[in-house]
Every structure is written in structure tokens, then in C-alpha cells.
PDB file of C-alpha atoms in Angstrom:
ATOM      1  CA  UNK A 202       5.158 -37.750  25.966  1.00  0.00           C
ATOM      2  CA  UNK A 203       7.784 -36.043  28.075  1.00  0.00           C
ATOM      3  CA  UNK A 204      10.795 -37.966  29.252  1.00  0.00           C
ATOM      4  CA  UNK A 205      12.666 -37.016  32.384  1.00  0.00           C
ATOM      5  CA  UNK A 206      16.137 -37.838  33.693  1.00  0.00           C
ATOM      6  CA  UNK A 207      14.821 -40.706  35.837  1.00  0.00           C
ATOM      7  CA  UNK A 208      13.244 -42.375  32.818  1.00  0.00           C
ATOM      8  CA  UNK A 209      16.475 -42.005  30.855  1.00  0.00           C
ATOM      9  CA  UNK A 210      18.462 -43.444  33.775  1.00  0.00           C
ATOM     10  CA  UNK A 211      16.114 -46.442  33.927  1.00  0.00           C
ATOM     11  CA  UNK A 212      16.349 -47.040  30.181  1.00  0.00           C
ATOM     12  CA  UNK A 213      20.139 -46.877  30.312  1.00  0.00           C
ATOM     13  CA  UNK A 214      20.234 -49.182  33.345  1.00  0.00           C
ATOM     14  CA  UNK A 215      17.977 -51.652  31.530  1.00  0.00           C
ATOM     15  CA  UNK A 216      20.362 -51.598  28.570  1.00  0.00           C
ATOM     16  CA  UNK A 217      23.489 -51.845  30.710  1.00  0.00           C
ATOM     17  CA  UNK A 218      22.255 -55.052  32.376  1.00  0.00           C
ATOM     18  CA  UNK A 219      22.625 -57.191  29.224  1.00  0.00           C
ATOM     19  CA  UNK A 220      26.125 -55.788  28.758  1.00  0.00           C
ATOM     20  CA  UNK A 221      27.074 -57.015  32.231  1.00  0.00           C
ATOM     21  CA  UNK A 222      25.674 -60.474  31.445  1.00  0.00           C
ATOM     22  CA  UNK A 223      27.608 -60.498  28.151  1.00  0.00           C
ATOM     23  CA  UNK A 224      30.810 -59.736  30.028  1.00  0.00           C
ATOM     24  CA  UNK A 225      30.173 -62.534  32.523  1.00  0.00           C
ATOM     25  CA  UNK A 226      29.505 -65.043  29.741  1.00  0.00           C
ATOM     26  CA  UNK A 227      32.660 -63.991  27.888  1.00  0.00           C
ATOM     27  CA  UNK A 228      34.657 -64.571  31.085  1.00  0.00           C
ATOM     28  CA  UNK A 229      33.108 -68.035  31.361  1.00  0.00           C
ATOM     29  CA  UNK A 230      34.109 -68.845  27.774  1.00  0.00           C
ATOM     30  CA  UNK A 231      37.634 -67.719  28.552  1.00  0.00           C
ATOM     31  CA  UNK A 232      37.758 -70.060  31.566  1.00  0.00           C
ATOM     32  CA  UNK A 233      36.371 -72.933  29.506  1.00  0.00           C
ATOM     33  CA  UNK A 234      39.000 -72.441  26.813  1.00  0.00           C
ATOM     34  CA  UNK A 235      41.873 -71.973  29.265  1.00  0.00           C
ATOM     35  CA  UNK A 236      40.969 -75.086  31.243  1.00  0.00           C
ATOM     36  CA  UNK A 237      40.072 -77.476  28.422  1.00  0.00           C
ATOM     37  CA  UNK A 238      36.521 -77.819  29.694  1.00  0.00           C
ATOM     38  CA  UNK A 239      33.768 -79.245  27.457  1.00  0.00           C
ATOM     39  CA  UNK A 240      33.080 -77.031  24.462  1.00  0.00           C
ATOM     40  CA  UNK A 241      29.332 -77.324  25.146  1.00  0.00           C
ATOM     41  CA  UNK A 242      29.798 -74.885  28.039  1.00  0.00           C
ATOM     42  CA  UNK A 243      31.386 -72.374  25.662  1.00  0.00           C
ATOM     43  CA  UNK A 244      28.607 -72.883  23.098  1.00  0.00           C
ATOM     44  CA  UNK A 245      25.960 -72.303  25.784  1.00  0.00           C
ATOM     45  CA  UNK A 246      27.702 -69.083  26.815  1.00  0.00           C
ATOM     46  CA  UNK A 247      27.957 -67.931  23.213  1.00  0.00           C
ATOM     47  CA  UNK A 248      24.212 -68.493  22.777  1.00  0.00           C
ATOM     48  CA  UNK A 249      23.595 -66.400  25.906  1.00  0.00           C
ATOM     49  CA  UNK A 250      25.844 -63.640  24.558  1.00  0.00           C
ATOM     50  CA  UNK A 251      23.882 -63.572  21.307  1.00  0.00           C
ATOM     51  CA  UNK A 252      20.592 -63.310  23.214  1.00  0.00           C
ATOM     52  CA  UNK A 253      21.933 -60.538  25.452  1.00  0.00           C
ATOM     53  CA  UNK A 254      23.221 -58.611  22.423  1.00  0.00           C
ATOM     54  CA  UNK A 255      19.709 -58.765  20.985  1.00  0.00           C
ATOM     55  CA  UNK A 256      18.294 -57.551  24.324  1.00  0.00           C
ATOM     56  CA  UNK A 257      20.808 -54.699  24.367  1.00  0.00           C
ATOM     57  CA  UNK A 258      19.908 -53.738  20.805  1.00  0.00           C
ATOM     58  CA  UNK A 259      16.240 -53.721  21.767  1.00  0.00           C
ATOM     59  CA  UNK A 260      17.011 -51.541  24.789  1.00  0.00           C
ATOM     60  CA  UNK A 261      18.917 -49.065  22.658  1.00  0.00           C
ATOM     61  CA  UNK A 262      16.017 -48.941  20.207  1.00  0.00           C
ATOM     62  CA  UNK A 263      13.702 -48.240  23.135  1.00  0.00           C
ATOM     63  CA  UNK A 264      15.931 -45.375  24.310  1.00  0.00           C
ATOM     64  CA  UNK A 265      16.034 -43.964  20.785  1.00  0.00           C
ATOM     65  CA  UNK A 266      12.256 -44.071  20.461  1.00  0.00           C
ATOM     66  CA  UNK A 267      11.725 -42.403  23.847  1.00  0.00           C
ATOM     67  CA  UNK A 268      14.181 -39.615  23.068  1.00  0.00           C
ATOM     68  CA  UNK A 269      12.801 -39.107  19.556  1.00  0.00           C
ATOM     69  CA  UNK A 270       9.268 -38.871  20.951  1.00  0.00           C
ATOM     70  CA  UNK A 271      10.394 -36.374  23.597  1.00  0.00           C
ATOM     71  CA  UNK A 272      12.175 -34.240  20.990  1.00  0.00           C
ATOM     72  CA  UNK A 273       9.167 -34.292  18.678  1.00  0.00           C
ATOM     73  CA  UNK A 274       6.887 -33.330  21.557  1.00  0.00           C
ATOM     74  CA  UNK A 275       9.197 -30.461  22.527  1.00  0.00           C
ATOM     75  CA  UNK A 276       9.370 -29.174  18.960  1.00  0.00           C
ATOM     76  CA  UNK A 277       5.570 -29.068  18.635  1.00  0.00           C
ATOM     77  CA  UNK A 278       4.970 -27.302  21.966  1.00  0.00           C
TER      78      UNK A 278
END
């Protein structure tokens, strides 16, 4: 399996998306804490951050596997 620059860009984009959602949720937690809003909103955001971190980790694993496969393919050609 060969991997090209477009595939790498897509994999990185797919991994960057959870990071953006993590940032947005962290900002929401900050607003909740600064404005004495119900802690349930902060807890919901924290749960979303945890899920997005797992998605990001999965995306990074996917990138690693694609690159490793491409390197192995190149070394056997």
C-alpha cells in the first residue's frame, strides 16, 4: 500500500478535528467556571474532551499504521 501526500493530509486533518473540538470544550469549561454556571455543563464538556482525546489517539494510531505500511512496502520494493 502506497501512501501519498493527499492521504497524509487527510489523516492529519481527521486528527486535527478532535483537537479543535477539545479546545472549544475547554473554552466552555472556562466560561462555566468564570460565570458560576452549573457544574453539570463543565462535566459534560469534560466528558466530550475525554471522547475527543480518544478519537485523536485513534487518528494518530491510524496515521502511524499508514506510514509504517508505506515504509514497509517501500523497503520490500
